[in-house]
Every structure is written in structure tokens, then in C-alpha cells.
Coordinates of C-alpha atoms in Angstrom, one line a residue:
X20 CA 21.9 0.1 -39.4
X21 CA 25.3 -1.6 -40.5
X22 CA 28.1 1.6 -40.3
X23 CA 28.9 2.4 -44.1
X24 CA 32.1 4.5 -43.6
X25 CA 31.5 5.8 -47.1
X26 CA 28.4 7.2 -46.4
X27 CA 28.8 9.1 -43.6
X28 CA 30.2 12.4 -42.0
X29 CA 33.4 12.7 -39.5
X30 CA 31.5 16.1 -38.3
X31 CA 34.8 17.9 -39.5
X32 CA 32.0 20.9 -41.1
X33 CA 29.9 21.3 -38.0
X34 CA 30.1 24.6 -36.5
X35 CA 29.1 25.6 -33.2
X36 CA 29.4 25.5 -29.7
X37 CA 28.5 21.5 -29.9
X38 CA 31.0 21.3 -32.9
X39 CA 33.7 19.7 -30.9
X40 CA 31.8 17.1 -29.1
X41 CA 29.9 16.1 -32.8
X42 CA 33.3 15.6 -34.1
X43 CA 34.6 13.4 -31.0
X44 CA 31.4 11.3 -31.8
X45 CA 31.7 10.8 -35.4
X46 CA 31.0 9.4 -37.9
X47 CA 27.6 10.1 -38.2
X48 CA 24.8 8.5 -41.0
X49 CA 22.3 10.9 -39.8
X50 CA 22.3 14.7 -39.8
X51 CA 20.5 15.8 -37.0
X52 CA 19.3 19.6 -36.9
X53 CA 19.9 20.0 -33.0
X54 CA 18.4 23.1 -31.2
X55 CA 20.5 25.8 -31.2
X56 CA 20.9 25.2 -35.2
X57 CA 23.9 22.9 -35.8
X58 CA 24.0 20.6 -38.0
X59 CA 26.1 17.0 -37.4
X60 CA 26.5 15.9 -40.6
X61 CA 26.0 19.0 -42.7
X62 CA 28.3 17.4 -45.3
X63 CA 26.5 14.0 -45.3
X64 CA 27.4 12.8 -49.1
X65 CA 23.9 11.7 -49.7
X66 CA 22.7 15.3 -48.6
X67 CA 20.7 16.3 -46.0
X68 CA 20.0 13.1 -44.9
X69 CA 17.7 11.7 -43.4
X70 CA 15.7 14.6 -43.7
X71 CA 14.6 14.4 -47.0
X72 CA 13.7 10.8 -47.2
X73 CA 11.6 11.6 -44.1
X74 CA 9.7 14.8 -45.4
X75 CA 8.8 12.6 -48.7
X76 CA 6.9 10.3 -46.0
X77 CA 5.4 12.5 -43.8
X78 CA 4.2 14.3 -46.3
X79 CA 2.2 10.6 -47.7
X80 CA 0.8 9.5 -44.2
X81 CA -2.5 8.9 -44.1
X82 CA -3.1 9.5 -40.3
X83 CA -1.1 11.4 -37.2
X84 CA 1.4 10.0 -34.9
X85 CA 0.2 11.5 -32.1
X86 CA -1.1 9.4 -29.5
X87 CA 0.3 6.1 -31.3
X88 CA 3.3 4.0 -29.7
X89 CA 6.0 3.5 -31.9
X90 CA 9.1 1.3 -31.9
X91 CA 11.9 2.5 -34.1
X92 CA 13.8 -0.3 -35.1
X93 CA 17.5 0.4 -36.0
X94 CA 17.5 3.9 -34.8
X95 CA 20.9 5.1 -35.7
X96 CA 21.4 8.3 -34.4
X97 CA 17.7 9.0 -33.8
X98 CA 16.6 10.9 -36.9
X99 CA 13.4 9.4 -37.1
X100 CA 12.5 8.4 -33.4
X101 CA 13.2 12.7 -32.5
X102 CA 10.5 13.7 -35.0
X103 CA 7.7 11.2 -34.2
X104 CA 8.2 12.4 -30.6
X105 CA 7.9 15.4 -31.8
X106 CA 4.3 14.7 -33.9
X107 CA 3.1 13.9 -30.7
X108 CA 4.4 9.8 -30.5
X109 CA 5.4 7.9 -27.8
X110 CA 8.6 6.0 -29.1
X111 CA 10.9 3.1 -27.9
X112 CA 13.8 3.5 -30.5
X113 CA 16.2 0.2 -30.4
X114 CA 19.8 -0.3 -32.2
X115 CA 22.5 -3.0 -31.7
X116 CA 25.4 -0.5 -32.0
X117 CA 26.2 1.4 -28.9
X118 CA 28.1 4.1 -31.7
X119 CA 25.1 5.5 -32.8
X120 CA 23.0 4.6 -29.3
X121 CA 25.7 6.9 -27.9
X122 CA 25.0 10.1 -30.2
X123 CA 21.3 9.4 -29.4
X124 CA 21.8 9.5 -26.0
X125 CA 23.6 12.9 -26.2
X126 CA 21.0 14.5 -29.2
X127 CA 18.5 13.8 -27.2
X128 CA 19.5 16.3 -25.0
X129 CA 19.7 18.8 -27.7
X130 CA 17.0 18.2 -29.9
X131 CA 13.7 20.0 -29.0
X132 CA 11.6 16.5 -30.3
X133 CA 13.4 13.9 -28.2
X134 CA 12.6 14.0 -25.1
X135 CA 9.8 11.3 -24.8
X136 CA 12.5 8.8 -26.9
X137 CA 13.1 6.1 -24.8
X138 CA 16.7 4.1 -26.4
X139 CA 17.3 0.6 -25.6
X140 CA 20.1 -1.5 -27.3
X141 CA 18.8 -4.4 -28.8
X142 CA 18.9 -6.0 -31.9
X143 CA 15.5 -6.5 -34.0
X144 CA 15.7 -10.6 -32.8
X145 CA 15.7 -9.3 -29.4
X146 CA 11.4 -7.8 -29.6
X147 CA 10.2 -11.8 -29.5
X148 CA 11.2 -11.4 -26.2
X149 CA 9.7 -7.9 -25.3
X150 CA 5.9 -8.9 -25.0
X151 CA 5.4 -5.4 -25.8
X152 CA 2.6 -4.5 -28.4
X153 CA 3.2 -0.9 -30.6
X154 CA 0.8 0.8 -33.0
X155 CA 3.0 1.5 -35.2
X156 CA 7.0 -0.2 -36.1
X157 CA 9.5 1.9 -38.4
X158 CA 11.3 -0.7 -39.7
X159 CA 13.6 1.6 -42.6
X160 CA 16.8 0.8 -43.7
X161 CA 17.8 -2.6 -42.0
X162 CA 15.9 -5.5 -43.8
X163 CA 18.6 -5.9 -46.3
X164 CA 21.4 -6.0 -43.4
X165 CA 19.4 -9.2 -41.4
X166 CA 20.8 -12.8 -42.4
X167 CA 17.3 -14.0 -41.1
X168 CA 14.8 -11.2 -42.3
X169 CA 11.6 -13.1 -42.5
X170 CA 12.3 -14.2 -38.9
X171 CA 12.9 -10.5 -38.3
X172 CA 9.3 -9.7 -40.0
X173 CA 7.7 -12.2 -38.7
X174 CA 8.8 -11.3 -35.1
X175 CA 8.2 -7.9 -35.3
X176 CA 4.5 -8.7 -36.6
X177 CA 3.8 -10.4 -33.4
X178 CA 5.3 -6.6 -31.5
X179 CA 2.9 -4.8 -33.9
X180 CA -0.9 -4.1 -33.3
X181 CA -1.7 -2.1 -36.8
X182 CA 0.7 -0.5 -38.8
X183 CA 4.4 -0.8 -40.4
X184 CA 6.5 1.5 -42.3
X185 CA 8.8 -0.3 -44.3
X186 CA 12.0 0.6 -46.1
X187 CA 14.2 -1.5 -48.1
X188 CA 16.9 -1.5 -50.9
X189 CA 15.6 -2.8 -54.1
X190 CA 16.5 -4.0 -57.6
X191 CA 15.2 -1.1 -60.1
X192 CA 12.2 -2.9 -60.8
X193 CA 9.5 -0.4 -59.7
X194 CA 5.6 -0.7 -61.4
X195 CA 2.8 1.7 -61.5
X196 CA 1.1 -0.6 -59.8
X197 CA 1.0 -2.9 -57.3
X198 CA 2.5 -6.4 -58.1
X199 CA -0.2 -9.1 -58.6
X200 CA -0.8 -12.2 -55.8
X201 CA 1.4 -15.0 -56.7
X202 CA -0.3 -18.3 -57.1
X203 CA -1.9 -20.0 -54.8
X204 CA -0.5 -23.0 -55.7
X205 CA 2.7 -24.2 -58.1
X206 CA 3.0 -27.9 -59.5
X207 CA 6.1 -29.3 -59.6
X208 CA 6.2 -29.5 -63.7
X209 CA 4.7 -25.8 -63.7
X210 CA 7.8 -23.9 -62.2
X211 CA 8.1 -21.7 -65.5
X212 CA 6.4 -18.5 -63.5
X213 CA 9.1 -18.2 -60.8
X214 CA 11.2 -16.9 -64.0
X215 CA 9.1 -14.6 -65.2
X216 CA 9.6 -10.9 -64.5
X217 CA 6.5 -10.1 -61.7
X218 CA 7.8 -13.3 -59.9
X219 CA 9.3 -12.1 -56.1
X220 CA 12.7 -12.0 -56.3
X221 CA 15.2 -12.1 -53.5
X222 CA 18.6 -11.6 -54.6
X223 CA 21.5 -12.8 -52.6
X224 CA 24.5 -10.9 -51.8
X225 CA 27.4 -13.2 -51.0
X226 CA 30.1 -10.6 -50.7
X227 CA 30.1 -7.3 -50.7
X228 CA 27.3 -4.3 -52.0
X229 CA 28.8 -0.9 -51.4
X230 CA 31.8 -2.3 -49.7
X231 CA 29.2 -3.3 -47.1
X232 CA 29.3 -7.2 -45.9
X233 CA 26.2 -6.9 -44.2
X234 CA 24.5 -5.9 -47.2
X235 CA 22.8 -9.2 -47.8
X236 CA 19.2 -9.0 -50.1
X237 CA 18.3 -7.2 -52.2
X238 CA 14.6 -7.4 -53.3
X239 CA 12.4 -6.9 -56.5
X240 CA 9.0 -4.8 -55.7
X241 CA 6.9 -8.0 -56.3
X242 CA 8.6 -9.5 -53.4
X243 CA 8.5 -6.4 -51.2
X244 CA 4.6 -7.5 -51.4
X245 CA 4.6 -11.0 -51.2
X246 CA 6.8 -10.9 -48.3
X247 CA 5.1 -8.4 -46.2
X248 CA 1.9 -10.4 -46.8
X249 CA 3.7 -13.9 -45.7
X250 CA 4.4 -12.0 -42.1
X251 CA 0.6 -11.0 -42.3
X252 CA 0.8 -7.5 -43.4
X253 CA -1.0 -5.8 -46.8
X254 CA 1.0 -3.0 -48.3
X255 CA -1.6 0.4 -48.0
X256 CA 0.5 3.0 -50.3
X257 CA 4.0 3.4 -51.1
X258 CA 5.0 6.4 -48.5
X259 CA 8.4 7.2 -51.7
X260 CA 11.0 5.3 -53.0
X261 CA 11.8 2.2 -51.7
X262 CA 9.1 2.8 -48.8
X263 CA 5.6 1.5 -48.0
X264 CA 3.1 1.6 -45.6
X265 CA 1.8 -1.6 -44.6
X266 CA -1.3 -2.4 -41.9
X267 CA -1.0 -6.0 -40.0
X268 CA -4.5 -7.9 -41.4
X269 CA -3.4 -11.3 -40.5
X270 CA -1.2 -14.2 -38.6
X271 CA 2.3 -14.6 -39.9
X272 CA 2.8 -17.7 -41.9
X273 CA 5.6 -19.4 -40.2
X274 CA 2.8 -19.6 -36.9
X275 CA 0.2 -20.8 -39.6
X276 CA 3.3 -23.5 -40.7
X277 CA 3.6 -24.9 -36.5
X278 CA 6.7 -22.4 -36.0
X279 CA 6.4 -20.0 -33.1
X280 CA 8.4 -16.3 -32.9

């Protein structure tokens, strides 16, 4: 994930024994419950996070971790990767920024779940490479930071042998149910649908969101769909906001266009 100054902690409110070295590696976007009770982020501004954005999923899959092998892309501070090791997982958790690979490193020492987490730095561009095959990818909270994301899903649809959870910033544009298939075909004089309201919409981000600048798309719920499907994945539930579950059912359609990831 892209480091949001705003939205983070500088660990000034952790107590503890470990409360100095959390403050020498701040900031911190995730507030990691370590063993012996301390808290890194205990005055995160958007609460205790991620905790309760993950307790919302767990609490909507369908089927266990345990057993599955998982690759936790964009890992942060390890939030996620520590508690599907703990459910039993075995996880590869990957970021590009050594900042939050380096408070991973040391909370993995001091969280009962992370043991098994194996941390690599890489970049989500970087799995076409891996040849390595994964049950199930948590891909949360970095699609909207990628200046290539359907490269990204496409790539990481080739690394993935069944499932994807999938997390995303969106326009407020949520529906009871899903969005309807688009078209299967558009003629040139017939364009009037891709204005229409249930059309996928990408928005573009030129500057700034948030005072981030690697805050790039922001999509409609329609397009979440449609462009999950494109890399070959079918939406299965919505896990809570802003977050599906998706299974991989078929080929990408950039391999299906001649292009290779």
C-alpha cells in the first residue's frame, strides 16, 4: 500500500515494553494486537484498523483457510497475512516498501499468528515471474494505487488456482444487487449505454485523492464486476464494503486477445 501520512499512527500512544521500538518504527497503517497486549497503532484515526474491516470478512467466508496457500499482496505491516496463519494458512505476504516489510519482519516475532508468514519484497508486477500457484490471493487495498491494474489482475490470475479476495475504493454507487453483464457486443452508432448509470465506470485520478498521488482509479460497482470477470474471475459474494469474493472460472482476456502475462 501507498504510505498516507494522514492515515496513520507515529506509535506516540503505545504503551509497553515494545512501546519504544513501535515508535522508532513508525508510522504505522496497521494496528497490530502483538502478544503481550500492545497495541501499535492504538490511535489509528480510522480506528482499530484493520481489525474491523477484517472481522466484517471473516465473519462472510464461505470456507476455512486452513490448509489453503495464500499470497498477501501489499501486506503492509502484516495485519492480514498474521491472522490467516493463524486460521491455519500457509501465507507468502509481498510489499514493495521495505517501511512496512520492516515492521513485519519484527511483528512477526511478536505476534502469536505469524510465524508460518513468509515476507518477500516485491511489487504485485513482480508474481508473472514467480511460477508459483496459490489457492487463494488477498488482493485489498492496492488496485486503486497500480498505473497498470488490469495487468496487475490479469497477472495475478495466472498466480491464482481458485479464489480472490478483492478490495478496492469505489464511487458510492453500491446496488442490492449484482450489476448486470454488459453487452456482448456495442456498434459504433449504439454507444449511448456506456453513459448510462449500470455502465463500468473507471474514474481517473490525475492528481491527487486524499493528498495521495498514487491514488489513481477509482471504480463504480458495475466495473468492480466487469473487470474481475475480464481477468477470468466471477464475483461469489460481497465479503463488506468495498470487498468481494471472487473464484477464478476462466482465462484472462488479454491471453484470449494474443497477449501473454
Amino acid at each position: 500500500m501507498s504510505r498516507i501520512e494522514t492515515l496513520q499512527s507515529d506509535g506516540a500512544a503505545a504503551v509497553g515494553p515494545l512501546a519504544e521500538t513501535i515508535r522508532a518504527l513508525a508510522p504505522w497503517f496497521h494496528n497490530l494486537h502483538l502478544e503481550d497486549g500492545t497495541q501499535t497503532a492504538p490511535d489509528h484515526p480510522l480506528g482499530d484498523f484493520p481489525a474491523y474491516k477484517w472481522r466484517e470478512i471473516e465473519a462472510a467466508m464461505p470456507f476455512s483457510f486452513a490448509g489453503k496457500r495464500v499470497l498477501d499482496v501489499g501486506c503492509n505491516a502484516g495485519y492480514h497475512a498474521f491472522r490467516m496463519s493463524g486460521l491455519g494458512a500457509r501465507v507468502v505476504a509481498i510489499d514493495l516498501d521495505e517501511h512496512y516489510l520492516r515492521q513485519a519482519r519484527w511483528a512477526r516475532e511478536h505476534v502469536p499468528q505469524g510465524v508460518a508468514v513468509e515476507l518477500r519484497q516485491a511489487s504485485v508486477y513482480d508474481v508473472r515471474e514467480w511460477r508459483e500457484r496459490f489457492d487463494l490471493v488477498n488482493f485489498m487495498g492496492v488496485f486503486y494505487h497500480l498505473r497498470y491494474p488490469l495487468l496487475a489482475l490479469d497477472i495475478l490470475a495466472s498466480a491464482c488456482r481458485q479464489w480472490l479476495i478483492f478490495q478496492t475504493l469505489t464511487q458510492c454507487s453500491a446496488t442490492s444487487a449484482p450489476p448486470h453483464r454488459t453487452p456482448e457486443n456495442l456498434e459504433l452508432g449504439e454507444l449511448a449505454p456506456l453513459s448510462g448509470p449500470d455502465w463500468p465506470r473507471l474514474a481517473f485520478v490525475e492528481n491527487r485523492l486524499a493528498g495521495d498521488l498514487s491514488n489513481w482509479w477509482v471504480p463504480n460497482e458495475p466495473a468492480v464486476y466487469a473487470l474481475l470477470r475480464s481477468a477470468g474471475f466471477e464475483v461469489r459474494r460481497k465479503l463488506g464494503a468495498e470487498t468481494w469474493l471472487a473464484e477464478r472460472v476462466a482465462e484472462a482476456a488479454g491471453p484470449r486477445l494474443g497477449f501473454s502475462v
